Tab-separated table of C-alpha atoms in Angstrom:
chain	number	residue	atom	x	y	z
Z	1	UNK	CA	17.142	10.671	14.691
Z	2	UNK	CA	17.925	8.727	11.494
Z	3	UNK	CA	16.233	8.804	8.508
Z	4	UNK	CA	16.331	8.160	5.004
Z	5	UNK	CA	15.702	12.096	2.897
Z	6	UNK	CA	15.603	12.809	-0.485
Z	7	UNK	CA	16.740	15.673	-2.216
Z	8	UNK	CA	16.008	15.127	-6.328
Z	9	UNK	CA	13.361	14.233	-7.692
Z	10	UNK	CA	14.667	13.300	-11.028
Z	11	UNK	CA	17.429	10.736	-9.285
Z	12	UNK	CA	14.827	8.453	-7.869
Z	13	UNK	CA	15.308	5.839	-5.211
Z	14	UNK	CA	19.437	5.938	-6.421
Z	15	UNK	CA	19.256	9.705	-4.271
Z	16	UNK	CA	17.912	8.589	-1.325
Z	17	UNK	CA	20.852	9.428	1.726
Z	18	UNK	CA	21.131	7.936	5.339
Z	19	UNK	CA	21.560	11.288	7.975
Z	20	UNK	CA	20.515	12.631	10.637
Z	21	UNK	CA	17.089	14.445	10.917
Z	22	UNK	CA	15.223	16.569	13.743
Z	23	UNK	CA	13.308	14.469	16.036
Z	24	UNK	CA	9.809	15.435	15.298
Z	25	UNK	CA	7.178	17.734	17.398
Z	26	UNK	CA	3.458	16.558	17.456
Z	27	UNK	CA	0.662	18.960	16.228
Z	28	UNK	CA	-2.795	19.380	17.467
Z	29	UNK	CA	-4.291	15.780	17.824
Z	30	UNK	CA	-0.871	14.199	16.266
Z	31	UNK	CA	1.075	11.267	17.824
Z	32	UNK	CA	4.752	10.870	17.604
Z	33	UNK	CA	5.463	6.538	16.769
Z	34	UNK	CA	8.449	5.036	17.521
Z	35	UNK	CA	8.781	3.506	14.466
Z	36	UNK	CA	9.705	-0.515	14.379
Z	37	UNK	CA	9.067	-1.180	10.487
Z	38	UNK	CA	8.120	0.688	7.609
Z	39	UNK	CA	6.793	0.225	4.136
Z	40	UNK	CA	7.701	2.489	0.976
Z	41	UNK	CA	6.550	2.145	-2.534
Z	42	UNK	CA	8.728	3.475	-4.904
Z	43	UNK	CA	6.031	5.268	-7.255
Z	44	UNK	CA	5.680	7.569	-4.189
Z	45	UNK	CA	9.409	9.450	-5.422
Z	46	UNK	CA	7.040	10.396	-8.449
Z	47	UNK	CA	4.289	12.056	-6.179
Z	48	UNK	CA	3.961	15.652	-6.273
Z	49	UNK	CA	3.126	15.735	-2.663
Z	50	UNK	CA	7.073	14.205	-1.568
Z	51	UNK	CA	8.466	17.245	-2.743
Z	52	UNK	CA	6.001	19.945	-1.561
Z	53	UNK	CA	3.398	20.865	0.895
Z	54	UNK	CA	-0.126	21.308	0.522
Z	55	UNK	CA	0.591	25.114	-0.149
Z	56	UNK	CA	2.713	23.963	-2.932
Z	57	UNK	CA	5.925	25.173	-1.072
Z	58	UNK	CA	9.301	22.755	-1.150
Z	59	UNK	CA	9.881	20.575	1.495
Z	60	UNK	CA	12.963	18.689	0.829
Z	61	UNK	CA	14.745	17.463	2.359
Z	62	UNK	CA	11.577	15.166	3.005
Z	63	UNK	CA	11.653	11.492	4.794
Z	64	UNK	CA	9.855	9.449	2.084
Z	65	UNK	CA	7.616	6.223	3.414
Z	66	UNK	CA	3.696	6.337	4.587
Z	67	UNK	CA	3.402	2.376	5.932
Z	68	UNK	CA	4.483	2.366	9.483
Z	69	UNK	CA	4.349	-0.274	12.669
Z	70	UNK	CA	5.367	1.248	15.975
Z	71	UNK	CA	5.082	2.143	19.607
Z	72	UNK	CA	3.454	5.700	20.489
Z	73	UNK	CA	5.874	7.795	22.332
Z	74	UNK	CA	4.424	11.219	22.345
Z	75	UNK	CA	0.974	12.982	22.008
Z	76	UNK	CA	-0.410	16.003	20.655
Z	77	UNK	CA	-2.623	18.490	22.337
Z	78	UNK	CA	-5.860	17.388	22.221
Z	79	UNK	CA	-5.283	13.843	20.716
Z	80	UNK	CA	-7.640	11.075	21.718
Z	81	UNK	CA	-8.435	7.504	21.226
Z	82	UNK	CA	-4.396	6.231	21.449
Z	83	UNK	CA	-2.324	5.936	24.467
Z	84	UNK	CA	1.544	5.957	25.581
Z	85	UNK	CA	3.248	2.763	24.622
Z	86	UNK	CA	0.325	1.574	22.559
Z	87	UNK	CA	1.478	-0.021	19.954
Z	88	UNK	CA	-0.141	0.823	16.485
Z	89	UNK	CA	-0.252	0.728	12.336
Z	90	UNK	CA	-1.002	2.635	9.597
Z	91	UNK	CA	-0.489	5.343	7.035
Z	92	UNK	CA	1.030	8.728	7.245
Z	93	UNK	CA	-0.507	11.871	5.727
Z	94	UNK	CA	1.099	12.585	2.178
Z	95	UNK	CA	2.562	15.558	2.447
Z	96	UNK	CA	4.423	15.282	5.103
Z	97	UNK	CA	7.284	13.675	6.610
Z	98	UNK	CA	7.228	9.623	6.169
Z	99	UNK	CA	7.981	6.376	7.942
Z	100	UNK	CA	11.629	5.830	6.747
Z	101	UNK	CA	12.820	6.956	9.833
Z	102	UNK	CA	12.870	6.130	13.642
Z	103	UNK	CA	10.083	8.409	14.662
Z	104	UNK	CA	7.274	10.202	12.760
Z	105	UNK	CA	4.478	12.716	13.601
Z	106	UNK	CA	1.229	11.287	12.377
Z	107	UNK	CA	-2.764	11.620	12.888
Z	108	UNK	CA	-4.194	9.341	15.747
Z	109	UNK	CA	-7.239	9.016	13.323
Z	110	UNK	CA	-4.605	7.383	10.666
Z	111	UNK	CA	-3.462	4.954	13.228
Z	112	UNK	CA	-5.448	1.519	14.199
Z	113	UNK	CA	-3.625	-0.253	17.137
Z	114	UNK	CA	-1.732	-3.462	16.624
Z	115	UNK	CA	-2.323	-6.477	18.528
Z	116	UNK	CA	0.208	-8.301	20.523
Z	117	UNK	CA	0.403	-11.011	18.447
Z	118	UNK	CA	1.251	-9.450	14.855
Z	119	UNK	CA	4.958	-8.742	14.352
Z	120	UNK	CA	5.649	-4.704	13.207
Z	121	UNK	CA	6.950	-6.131	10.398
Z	122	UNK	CA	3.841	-7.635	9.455
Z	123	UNK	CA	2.123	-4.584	10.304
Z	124	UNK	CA	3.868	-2.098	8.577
Z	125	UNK	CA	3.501	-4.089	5.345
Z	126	UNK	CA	-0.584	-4.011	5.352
Z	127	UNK	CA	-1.445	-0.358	5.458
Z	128	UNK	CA	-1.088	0.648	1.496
Z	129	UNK	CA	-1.868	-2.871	0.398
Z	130	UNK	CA	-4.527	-3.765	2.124
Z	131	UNK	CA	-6.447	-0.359	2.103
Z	132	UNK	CA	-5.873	-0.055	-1.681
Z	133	UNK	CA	-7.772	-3.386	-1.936
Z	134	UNK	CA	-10.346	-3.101	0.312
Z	135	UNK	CA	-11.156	0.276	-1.149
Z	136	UNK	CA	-11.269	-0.357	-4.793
Z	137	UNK	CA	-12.973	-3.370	-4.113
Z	138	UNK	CA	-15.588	-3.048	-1.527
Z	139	UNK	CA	-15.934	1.327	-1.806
Z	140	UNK	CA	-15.239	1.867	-5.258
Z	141	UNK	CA	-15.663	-1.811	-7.040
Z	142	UNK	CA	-18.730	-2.719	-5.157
Z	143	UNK	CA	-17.825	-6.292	-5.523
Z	144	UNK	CA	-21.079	-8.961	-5.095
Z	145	UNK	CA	-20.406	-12.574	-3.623
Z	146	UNK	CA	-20.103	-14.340	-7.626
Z	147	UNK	CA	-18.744	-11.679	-9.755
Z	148	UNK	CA	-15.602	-12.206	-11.503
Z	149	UNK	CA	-12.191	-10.097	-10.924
Z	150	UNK	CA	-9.252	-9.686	-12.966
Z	151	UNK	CA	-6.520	-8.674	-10.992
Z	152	UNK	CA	-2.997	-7.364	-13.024
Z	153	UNK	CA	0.494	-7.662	-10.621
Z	154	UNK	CA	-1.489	-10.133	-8.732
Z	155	UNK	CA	1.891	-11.536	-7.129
Z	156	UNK	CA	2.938	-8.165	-6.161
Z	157	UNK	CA	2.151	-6.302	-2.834
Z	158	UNK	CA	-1.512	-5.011	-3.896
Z	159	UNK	CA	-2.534	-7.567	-6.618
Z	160	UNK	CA	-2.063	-10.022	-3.494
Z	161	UNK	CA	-4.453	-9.034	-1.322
Z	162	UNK	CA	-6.894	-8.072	-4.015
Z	163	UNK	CA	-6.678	-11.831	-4.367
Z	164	UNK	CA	-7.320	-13.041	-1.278
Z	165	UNK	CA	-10.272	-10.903	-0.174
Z	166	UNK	CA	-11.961	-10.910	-3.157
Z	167	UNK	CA	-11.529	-14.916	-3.240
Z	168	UNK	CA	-12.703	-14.847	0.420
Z	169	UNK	CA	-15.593	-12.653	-0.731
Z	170	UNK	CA	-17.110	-15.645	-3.150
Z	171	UNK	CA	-15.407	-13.994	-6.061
Z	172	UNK	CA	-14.080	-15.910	-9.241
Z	173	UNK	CA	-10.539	-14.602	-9.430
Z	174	UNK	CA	-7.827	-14.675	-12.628
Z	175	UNK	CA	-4.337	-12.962	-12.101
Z	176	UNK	CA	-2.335	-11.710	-14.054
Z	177	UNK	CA	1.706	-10.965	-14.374
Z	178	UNK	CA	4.796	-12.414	-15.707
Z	179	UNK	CA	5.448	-16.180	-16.022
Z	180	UNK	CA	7.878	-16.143	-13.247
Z	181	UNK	CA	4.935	-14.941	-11.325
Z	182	UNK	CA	2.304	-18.267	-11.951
Z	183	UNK	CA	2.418	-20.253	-9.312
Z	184	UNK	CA	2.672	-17.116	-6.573
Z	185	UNK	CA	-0.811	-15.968	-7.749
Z	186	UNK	CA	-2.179	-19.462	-7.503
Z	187	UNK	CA	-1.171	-19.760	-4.239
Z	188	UNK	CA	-2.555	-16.732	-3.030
Z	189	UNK	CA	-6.039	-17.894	-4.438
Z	190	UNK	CA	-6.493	-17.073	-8.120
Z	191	UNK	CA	-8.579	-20.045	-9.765
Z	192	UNK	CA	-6.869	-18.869	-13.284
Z	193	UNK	CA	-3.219	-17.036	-14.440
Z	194	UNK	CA	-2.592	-15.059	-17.463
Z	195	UNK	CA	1.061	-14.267	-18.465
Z	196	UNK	CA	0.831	-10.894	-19.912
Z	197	UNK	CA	4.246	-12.058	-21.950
Z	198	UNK	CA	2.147	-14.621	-24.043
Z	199	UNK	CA	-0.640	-14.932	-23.517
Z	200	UNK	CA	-3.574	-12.967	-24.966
Z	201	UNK	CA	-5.360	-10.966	-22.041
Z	202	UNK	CA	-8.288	-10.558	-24.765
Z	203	UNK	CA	-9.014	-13.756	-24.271
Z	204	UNK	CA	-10.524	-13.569	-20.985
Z	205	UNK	CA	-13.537	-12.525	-21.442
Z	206	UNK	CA	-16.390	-10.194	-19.764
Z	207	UNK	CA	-15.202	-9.791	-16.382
Z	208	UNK	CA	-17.321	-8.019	-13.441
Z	209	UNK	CA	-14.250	-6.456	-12.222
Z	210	UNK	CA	-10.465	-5.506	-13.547
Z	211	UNK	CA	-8.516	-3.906	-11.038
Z	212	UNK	CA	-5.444	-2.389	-12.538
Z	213	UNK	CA	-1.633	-1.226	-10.894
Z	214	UNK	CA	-0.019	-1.319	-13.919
Z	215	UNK	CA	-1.957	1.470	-16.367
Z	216	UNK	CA	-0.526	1.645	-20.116
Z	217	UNK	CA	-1.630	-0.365	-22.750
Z	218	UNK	CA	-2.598	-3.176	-20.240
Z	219	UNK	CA	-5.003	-0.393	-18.773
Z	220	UNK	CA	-6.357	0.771	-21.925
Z	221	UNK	CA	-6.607	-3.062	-23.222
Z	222	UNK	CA	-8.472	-3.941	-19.996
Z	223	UNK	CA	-11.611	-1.742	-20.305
Z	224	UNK	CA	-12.364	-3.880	-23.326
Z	225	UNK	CA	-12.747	-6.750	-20.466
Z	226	UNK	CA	-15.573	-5.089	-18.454
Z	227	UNK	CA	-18.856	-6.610	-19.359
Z	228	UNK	CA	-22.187	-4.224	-19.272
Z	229	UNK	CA	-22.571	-2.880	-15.336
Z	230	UNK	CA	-18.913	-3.580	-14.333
Z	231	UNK	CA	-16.267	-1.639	-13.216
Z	232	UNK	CA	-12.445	-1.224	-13.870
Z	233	UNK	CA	-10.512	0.184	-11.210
Z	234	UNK	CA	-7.351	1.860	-11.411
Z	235	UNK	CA	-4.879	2.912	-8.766
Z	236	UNK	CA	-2.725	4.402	-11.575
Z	237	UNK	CA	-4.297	7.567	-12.873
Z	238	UNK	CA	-7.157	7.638	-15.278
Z	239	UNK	CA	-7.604	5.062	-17.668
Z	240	UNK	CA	-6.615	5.923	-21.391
Z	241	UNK	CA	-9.849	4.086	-22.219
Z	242	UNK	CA	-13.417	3.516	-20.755
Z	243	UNK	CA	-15.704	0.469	-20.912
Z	244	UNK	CA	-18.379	0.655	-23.175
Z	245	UNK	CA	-20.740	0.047	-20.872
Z	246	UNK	CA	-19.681	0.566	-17.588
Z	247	UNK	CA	-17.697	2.482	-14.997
Z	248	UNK	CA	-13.692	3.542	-14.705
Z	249	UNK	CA	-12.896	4.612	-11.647
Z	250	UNK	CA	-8.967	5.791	-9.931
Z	251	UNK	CA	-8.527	6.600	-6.423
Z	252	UNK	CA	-6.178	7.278	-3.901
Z	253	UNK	CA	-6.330	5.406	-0.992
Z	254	UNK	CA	-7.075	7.017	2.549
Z	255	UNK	CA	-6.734	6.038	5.915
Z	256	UNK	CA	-9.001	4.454	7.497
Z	257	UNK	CA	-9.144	2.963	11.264
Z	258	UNK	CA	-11.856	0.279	10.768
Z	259	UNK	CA	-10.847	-0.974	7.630
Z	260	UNK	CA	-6.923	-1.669	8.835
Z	261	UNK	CA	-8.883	-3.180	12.172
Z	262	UNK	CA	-10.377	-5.157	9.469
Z	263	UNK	CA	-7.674	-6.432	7.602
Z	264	UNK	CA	-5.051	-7.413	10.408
Z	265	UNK	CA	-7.801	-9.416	12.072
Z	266	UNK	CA	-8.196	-11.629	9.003
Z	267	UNK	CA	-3.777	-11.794	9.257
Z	268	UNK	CA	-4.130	-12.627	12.830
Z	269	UNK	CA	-6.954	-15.187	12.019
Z	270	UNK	CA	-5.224	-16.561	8.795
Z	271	UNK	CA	-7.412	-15.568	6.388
Z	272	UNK	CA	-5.178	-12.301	5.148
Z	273	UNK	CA	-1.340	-13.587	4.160
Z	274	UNK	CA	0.609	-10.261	3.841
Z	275	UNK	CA	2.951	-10.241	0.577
Z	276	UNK	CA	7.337	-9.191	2.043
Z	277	UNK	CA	9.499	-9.509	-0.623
Z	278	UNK	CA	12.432	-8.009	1.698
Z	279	UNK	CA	13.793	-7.122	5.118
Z	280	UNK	CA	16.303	-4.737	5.417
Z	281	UNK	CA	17.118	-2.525	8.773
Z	282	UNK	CA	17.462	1.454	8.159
Z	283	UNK	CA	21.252	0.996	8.442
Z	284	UNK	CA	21.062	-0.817	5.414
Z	285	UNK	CA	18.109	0.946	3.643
Z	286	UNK	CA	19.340	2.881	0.243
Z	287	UNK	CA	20.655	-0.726	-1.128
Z	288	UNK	CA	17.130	-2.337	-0.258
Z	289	UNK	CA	15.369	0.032	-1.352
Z	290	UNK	CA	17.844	-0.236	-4.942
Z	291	UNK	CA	17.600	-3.936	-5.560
Z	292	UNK	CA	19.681	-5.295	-8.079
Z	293	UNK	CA	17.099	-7.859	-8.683
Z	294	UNK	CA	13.281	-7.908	-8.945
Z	295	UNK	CA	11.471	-8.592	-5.634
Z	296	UNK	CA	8.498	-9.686	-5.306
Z	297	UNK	CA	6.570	-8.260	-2.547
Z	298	UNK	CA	7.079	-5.129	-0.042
Z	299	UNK	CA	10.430	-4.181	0.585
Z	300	UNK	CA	10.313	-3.912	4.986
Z	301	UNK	CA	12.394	-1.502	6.265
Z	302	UNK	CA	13.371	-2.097	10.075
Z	303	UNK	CA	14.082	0.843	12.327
Z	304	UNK	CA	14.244	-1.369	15.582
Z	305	UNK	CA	15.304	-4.953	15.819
Protein backbone atom coordinates (compact mmCIF):
# COMPACT_ATOMS: atom_id res chain seq x y z
CA UNK A 1 0.00 0.00 0.00
CA UNK A 2 0.94 3.70 0.08
CA UNK A 3 1.71 5.63 2.81
CA UNK A 4 3.28 8.59 4.03
CA UNK A 5 6.60 7.31 6.80
CA UNK A 6 8.85 9.22 8.60
CA UNK A 7 12.24 8.58 9.37
CA UNK A 8 13.75 11.83 11.58
CA UNK A 9 12.49 13.18 14.08
CA UNK A 10 14.44 16.33 14.12
CA UNK A 11 13.35 17.11 10.19
CA UNK A 12 9.71 17.45 10.97
CA UNK A 13 6.85 17.41 8.53
CA UNK A 14 9.82 18.58 5.65
CA UNK A 15 10.94 14.41 6.14
CA UNK A 16 7.88 12.96 5.60
CA UNK A 17 8.34 10.46 2.11
CA UNK A 18 5.56 8.94 -0.20
CA UNK A 19 6.48 4.77 -0.57
CA UNK A 20 5.30 1.84 -0.39
CA UNK A 21 4.44 0.07 2.96
CA UNK A 22 3.23 -3.59 4.01
CA UNK A 23 -0.40 -3.94 3.90
CA UNK A 24 -1.28 -4.40 7.47
CA UNK A 25 -2.40 -7.73 9.53
CA UNK A 26 -5.20 -7.30 12.22
CA UNK A 27 -4.52 -8.34 15.90
CA UNK A 28 -6.81 -9.83 18.39
CA UNK A 29 -10.10 -7.72 18.26
CA UNK A 30 -8.40 -5.20 15.55
CA UNK A 31 -10.06 -4.10 12.26
CA UNK A 32 -8.20 -3.34 9.15
CA UNK A 33 -10.11 0.33 7.45
CA UNK A 34 -9.85 1.10 4.12
CA UNK A 35 -8.97 4.37 4.65
CA UNK A 36 -10.98 7.31 2.56
CA UNK A 37 -9.61 10.50 4.56
CA UNK A 38 -7.36 11.17 7.23
CA UNK A 39 -6.47 13.85 9.69
CA UNK A 40 -2.80 14.62 11.07
CA UNK A 41 -1.72 17.27 13.44
CA UNK A 42 1.61 18.23 13.10
CA UNK A 43 2.57 18.43 16.98
CA UNK A 44 2.16 14.61 16.71
CA UNK A 45 6.06 14.52 14.77
CA UNK A 46 7.04 15.81 18.38
CA UNK A 47 5.35 12.79 20.26
CA UNK A 48 7.51 10.33 21.79
CA UNK A 49 5.13 7.62 20.95
CA UNK A 50 5.70 8.26 16.66
CA UNK A 51 9.04 7.11 17.03
CA UNK A 52 8.77 4.17 19.49
CA UNK A 53 6.59 1.54 20.91
CA UNK A 54 5.16 1.18 24.17
CA UNK A 55 8.34 -0.91 25.15
CA UNK A 56 10.29 2.07 24.19
CA UNK A 57 11.78 0.19 21.11
CA UNK A 58 12.12 2.23 17.51
CA UNK A 59 9.60 1.90 15.14
CA UNK A 60 10.44 3.97 12.22
CA UNK A 61 9.78 3.88 9.65
CA UNK A 62 6.25 4.73 11.24
CA UNK A 63 2.97 6.01 9.16
CA UNK A 64 2.18 9.20 11.14
CA UNK A 65 -1.81 10.28 11.34
CA UNK A 66 -4.51 9.01 14.15
CA UNK A 67 -7.93 10.77 12.47
CA UNK A 68 -9.30 8.34 10.02
CA UNK A 69 -12.79 7.88 7.86
CA UNK A 70 -13.09 4.55 6.09
CA UNK A 71 -14.67 1.31 5.05
CA UNK A 72 -13.77 -1.93 7.23
CA UNK A 73 -12.14 -4.48 5.12
CA UNK A 74 -10.75 -7.00 7.48
CA UNK A 75 -11.32 -8.29 11.11
CA UNK A 76 -9.41 -9.55 13.87
CA UNK A 77 -9.95 -12.67 15.83
CA UNK A 78 -12.35 -12.12 18.21
CA UNK A 79 -13.46 -8.53 17.18
CA UNK A 80 -17.05 -7.54 17.78
CA UNK A 81 -19.48 -4.78 17.45
CA UNK A 82 -18.22 -3.70 13.55
CA UNK A 83 -18.94 -5.46 10.41
CA UNK A 84 -17.44 -5.92 6.70
CA UNK A 85 -18.02 -2.87 4.62
CA UNK A 86 -19.23 -0.83 7.55
CA UNK A 87 -18.19 2.24 7.18
CA UNK A 88 -16.63 3.99 10.32
CA UNK A 89 -14.47 7.01 12.18
CA UNK A 90 -12.16 7.57 14.64
CA UNK A 91 -8.76 7.57 16.24
CA UNK A 92 -5.90 5.21 16.03
CA UNK A 93 -3.90 3.98 19.03
CA UNK A 94 -0.63 6.16 19.47
CA UNK A 95 1.91 4.04 19.14
CA UNK A 96 1.29 2.50 16.34
CA UNK A 97 0.99 2.80 12.75
CA UNK A 98 -1.37 5.92 11.62
CA UNK A 99 -4.00 6.97 9.12
CA UNK A 100 -1.71 8.54 6.41
CA UNK A 101 -2.04 5.66 4.46
CA UNK A 102 -4.63 3.51 2.49
CA UNK A 103 -5.25 0.95 5.14
CA UNK A 104 -4.60 0.81 8.92
CA UNK A 105 -4.98 -1.78 11.74
CA UNK A 106 -6.98 -0.21 14.50
CA UNK A 107 -9.21 -1.17 17.72
CA UNK A 108 -13.01 -1.76 16.91
CA UNK A 109 -13.54 -0.08 20.39
CA UNK A 110 -11.69 3.19 18.79
CA UNK A 111 -14.02 3.15 15.90
CA UNK A 112 -17.81 4.66 15.98
CA UNK A 113 -19.56 3.95 12.58
CA UNK A 114 -20.29 6.72 10.14
CA UNK A 115 -23.58 7.39 8.79
CA UNK A 116 -24.46 7.46 5.19
CA UNK A 117 -24.93 10.84 5.01
CA UNK A 118 -21.51 12.40 6.39
CA UNK A 119 -18.77 12.61 3.75
CA UNK A 120 -15.20 10.69 5.04
CA UNK A 121 -13.86 13.80 4.69
CA UNK A 122 -15.99 15.24 7.19
CA UNK A 123 -15.45 12.36 9.28
CA UNK A 124 -11.97 12.03 9.42
CA UNK A 125 -11.66 15.68 10.45
CA UNK A 126 -13.83 15.26 13.89
CA UNK A 127 -12.04 12.57 15.80
CA UNK A 128 -9.03 14.73 17.56
CA UNK A 129 -11.09 17.89 17.50
CA UNK A 130 -14.05 17.04 18.66
CA UNK A 131 -12.91 14.51 21.43
CA UNK A 132 -10.33 17.06 22.69
CA UNK A 133 -13.34 19.38 23.26
CA UNK A 134 -15.79 17.34 24.53
CA UNK A 135 -13.28 15.97 26.99
CA UNK A 136 -11.75 19.00 28.45
CA UNK A 137 -14.96 20.45 28.56
CA UNK A 138 -17.59 18.15 29.73
CA UNK A 139 -14.85 15.28 31.62
CA UNK A 140 -12.23 17.44 32.72
CA UNK A 141 -13.82 21.22 32.60
CA UNK A 142 -17.10 20.23 34.04
CA UNK A 143 -18.68 23.05 32.23
CA UNK A 144 -22.38 24.30 33.86
CA UNK A 145 -25.12 25.82 31.44
CA UNK A 146 -23.88 29.93 32.32
CA UNK A 147 -20.28 29.73 33.01
CA UNK A 148 -17.95 31.63 30.97
CA UNK A 149 -15.08 30.06 28.58
CA UNK A 150 -12.10 31.50 27.16
CA UNK A 151 -11.05 29.63 24.36
CA UNK A 152 -7.19 30.49 22.74
CA UNK A 153 -6.81 29.30 18.68
CA UNK A 154 -10.49 29.48 18.68
CA UNK A 155 -10.43 29.62 14.69
CA UNK A 156 -8.25 26.68 14.54
CA UNK A 157 -9.32 22.94 14.38
CA UNK A 158 -9.90 22.47 18.34
CA UNK A 159 -10.59 26.10 19.51
CA UNK A 160 -13.61 25.61 16.93
CA UNK A 161 -15.47 23.16 18.31
CA UNK A 162 -14.70 24.20 21.85
CA UNK A 163 -16.78 27.07 20.55
CA UNK A 164 -19.60 25.65 19.33
CA UNK A 165 -20.44 23.11 22.04
CA UNK A 166 -19.73 25.09 24.75
CA UNK A 167 -22.00 27.97 23.07
CA UNK A 168 -24.60 25.20 22.48
CA UNK A 169 -24.14 24.24 26.14
CA UNK A 170 -25.54 27.91 27.44
CA UNK A 171 -21.97 29.00 27.84
CA UNK A 172 -20.72 32.72 27.46
CA UNK A 173 -17.86 32.27 25.03
CA UNK A 174 -14.68 34.85 24.13
CA UNK A 175 -11.99 33.60 21.57
CA UNK A 176 -9.03 34.31 21.17
CA UNK A 177 -6.19 34.38 18.18
CA UNK A 178 -4.70 36.62 15.69
CA UNK A 179 -6.57 39.52 14.01
CA UNK A 180 -6.75 37.73 10.79
CA UNK A 181 -8.64 35.25 12.82
CA UNK A 182 -11.84 37.77 14.16
CA UNK A 183 -14.49 37.27 12.25
CA UNK A 184 -13.86 33.16 11.91
CA UNK A 185 -14.37 32.89 15.72
CA UNK A 186 -17.47 35.02 15.57
CA UNK A 187 -18.91 32.98 13.21
CA UNK A 188 -18.40 29.89 14.87
CA UNK A 189 -20.25 31.39 17.99
CA UNK A 190 -17.96 33.41 20.25
CA UNK A 191 -20.08 36.46 21.70
CA UNK A 192 -16.47 38.31 22.20
CA UNK A 193 -12.69 38.20 20.27
CA UNK A 194 -9.43 39.04 21.73
CA UNK A 195 -6.40 39.54 19.38
CA UNK A 196 -3.58 38.21 21.34
CA UNK A 197 -1.35 40.78 18.98
CA UNK A 198 -2.97 43.87 20.78
CA UNK A 199 -4.97 43.46 22.77
CA UNK A 200 -4.52 42.86 26.51
CA UNK A 201 -5.82 39.22 27.41
CA UNK A 202 -5.66 40.62 31.18
CA UNK A 203 -8.35 42.42 30.49
CA UNK A 204 -10.86 39.81 30.38
CA UNK A 205 -11.58 39.14 33.45
CA UNK A 206 -12.57 36.06 35.89
CA UNK A 207 -13.52 33.47 33.57
CA UNK A 208 -15.16 29.95 34.66
CA UNK A 209 -13.17 28.27 32.10
CA UNK A 210 -9.78 28.91 29.83
CA UNK A 211 -9.08 26.18 27.66
CA UNK A 212 -5.63 26.48 26.26
CA UNK A 213 -3.72 24.84 22.76
CA UNK A 214 -1.24 27.21 22.69
CA UNK A 215 0.82 26.85 26.31
CA UNK A 216 3.77 29.54 26.81
CA UNK A 217 3.33 32.71 28.19
CA UNK A 218 -0.36 32.78 26.96
CA UNK A 219 -0.70 29.59 29.27
CA UNK A 220 1.04 30.91 32.16
CA UNK A 221 -0.82 34.47 31.64
CA UNK A 222 -4.16 32.61 31.50
CA UNK A 223 -4.30 31.02 35.00
CA UNK A 224 -4.41 34.59 36.21
CA UNK A 225 -8.01 34.51 34.32
CA UNK A 226 -9.60 31.66 36.37
CA UNK A 227 -11.85 33.06 38.99
CA UNK A 228 -12.19 31.05 42.54
CA UNK A 229 -13.70 27.27 41.61
CA UNK A 230 -12.71 27.37 37.88
CA UNK A 231 -10.65 25.46 35.84
CA UNK A 232 -7.96 25.99 33.08
CA UNK A 233 -7.47 23.28 30.78
CA UNK A 234 -4.58 22.55 28.80
CA UNK A 235 -4.02 20.15 25.94
CA UNK A 236 -0.36 21.32 25.87
CA UNK A 237 1.51 19.91 28.81
CA UNK A 238 1.32 21.32 32.27
CA UNK A 239 0.75 24.78 32.81
CA UNK A 240 3.88 26.93 33.89
CA UNK A 241 1.41 28.50 36.33
CA UNK A 242 -1.69 27.53 38.48
CA UNK A 243 -4.78 29.55 39.43
CA UNK A 244 -4.88 30.79 42.71
CA UNK A 245 -7.81 29.36 43.47
CA UNK A 246 -8.71 26.75 41.34
CA UNK A 247 -7.83 23.75 39.20
CA UNK A 248 -5.14 23.16 36.09
CA UNK A 249 -5.71 20.31 34.46
CA UNK A 250 -3.77 18.62 30.84
CA UNK A 251 -4.94 15.59 29.22
CA UNK A 252 -4.62 13.53 26.39
CA UNK A 253 -7.48 12.74 24.62
CA UNK A 254 -8.81 9.02 24.25
CA UNK A 255 -11.09 7.33 22.18
CA UNK A 256 -14.20 7.09 22.85
CA UNK A 257 -17.29 5.42 20.83
CA UNK A 258 -20.20 7.39 22.40
CA UNK A 259 -18.72 10.59 22.49
CA UNK A 260 -17.70 10.57 18.46
CA UNK A 261 -21.55 9.06 18.14
CA UNK A 262 -22.14 12.22 19.89
CA UNK A 263 -20.46 14.69 18.01
CA UNK A 264 -21.20 13.60 14.27
CA UNK A 265 -24.88 13.55 15.17
CA UNK A 266 -24.81 17.24 16.08
CA UNK A 267 -22.66 17.58 12.22
CA UNK A 268 -25.34 15.57 10.69
CA UNK A 269 -28.06 17.67 12.53
CA UNK A 270 -26.22 21.08 12.02
CA UNK A 271 -25.46 21.92 15.23
CA UNK A 272 -21.49 20.74 15.01
CA UNK A 273 -19.68 22.68 11.80
CA UNK A 274 -16.33 20.78 11.43
CA UNK A 275 -13.26 23.31 10.90
CA UNK A 276 -11.01 21.93 6.96
CA UNK A 277 -8.58 24.25 6.20
CA UNK A 278 -7.31 21.82 3.25
CA UNK A 279 -7.88 18.88 0.93
CA UNK A 280 -5.16 17.24 -0.49
CA UNK A 281 -5.16 13.38 -1.88
CA UNK A 282 -2.10 11.09 -0.55
CA UNK A 283 -0.49 11.55 -3.99
CA UNK A 284 -0.09 14.95 -3.13
CA UNK A 285 0.40 14.73 0.70
CA UNK A 286 4.17 15.93 1.80
CA UNK A 287 3.34 19.53 0.08
CA UNK A 288 -0.08 19.70 2.10
CA UNK A 289 1.07 18.68 4.84
CA UNK A 290 4.22 21.66 4.25
CA UNK A 291 2.07 24.64 3.47
CA UNK A 292 3.72 27.58 2.36
CA UNK A 293 1.02 29.55 3.91
CA UNK A 294 -0.94 29.43 7.20
CA UNK A 295 -4.18 27.37 7.04
CA UNK A 296 -6.67 27.63 9.01
CA UNK A 297 -8.32 24.49 9.90
CA UNK A 298 -7.43 20.58 9.45
CA UNK A 299 -5.35 19.78 6.70
CA UNK A 300 -7.66 16.43 4.98
CA UNK A 301 -5.70 14.04 3.50
CA UNK A 302 -7.63 11.81 0.83
CA UNK A 303 -6.61 8.23 0.26
CA UNK A 304 -9.72 7.45 -2.04
CA UNK A 305 -11.55 9.87 -4.24
Amino acid sequence: MKAIVVTDQAAGTAGMTLMERPDPEPALNDVVVQVHASGFVPTELAWPSTWTDRLGRDRTPSIPGHELAGVVSALGYGTTGLSLGQRVFGLTDWTRDGTLAEYVAVEARNLAPLPGDVDFAVGASLPISGLTAWQGLFEHGRLRTGQSVLVHGAAGAVGSMVTQLAREFGAYVIGTGRAADRQTALDFGAHEFVDLGSEALEDVGGMDLVFDVLGGDIGKRSAGLIRAGGTLVSVVGPSEARPADGLAIDFVVMPDRAQLDEIVQRVRGGRLRTNIGNVADLDDAVAALNPTKRITGKTIIRARS
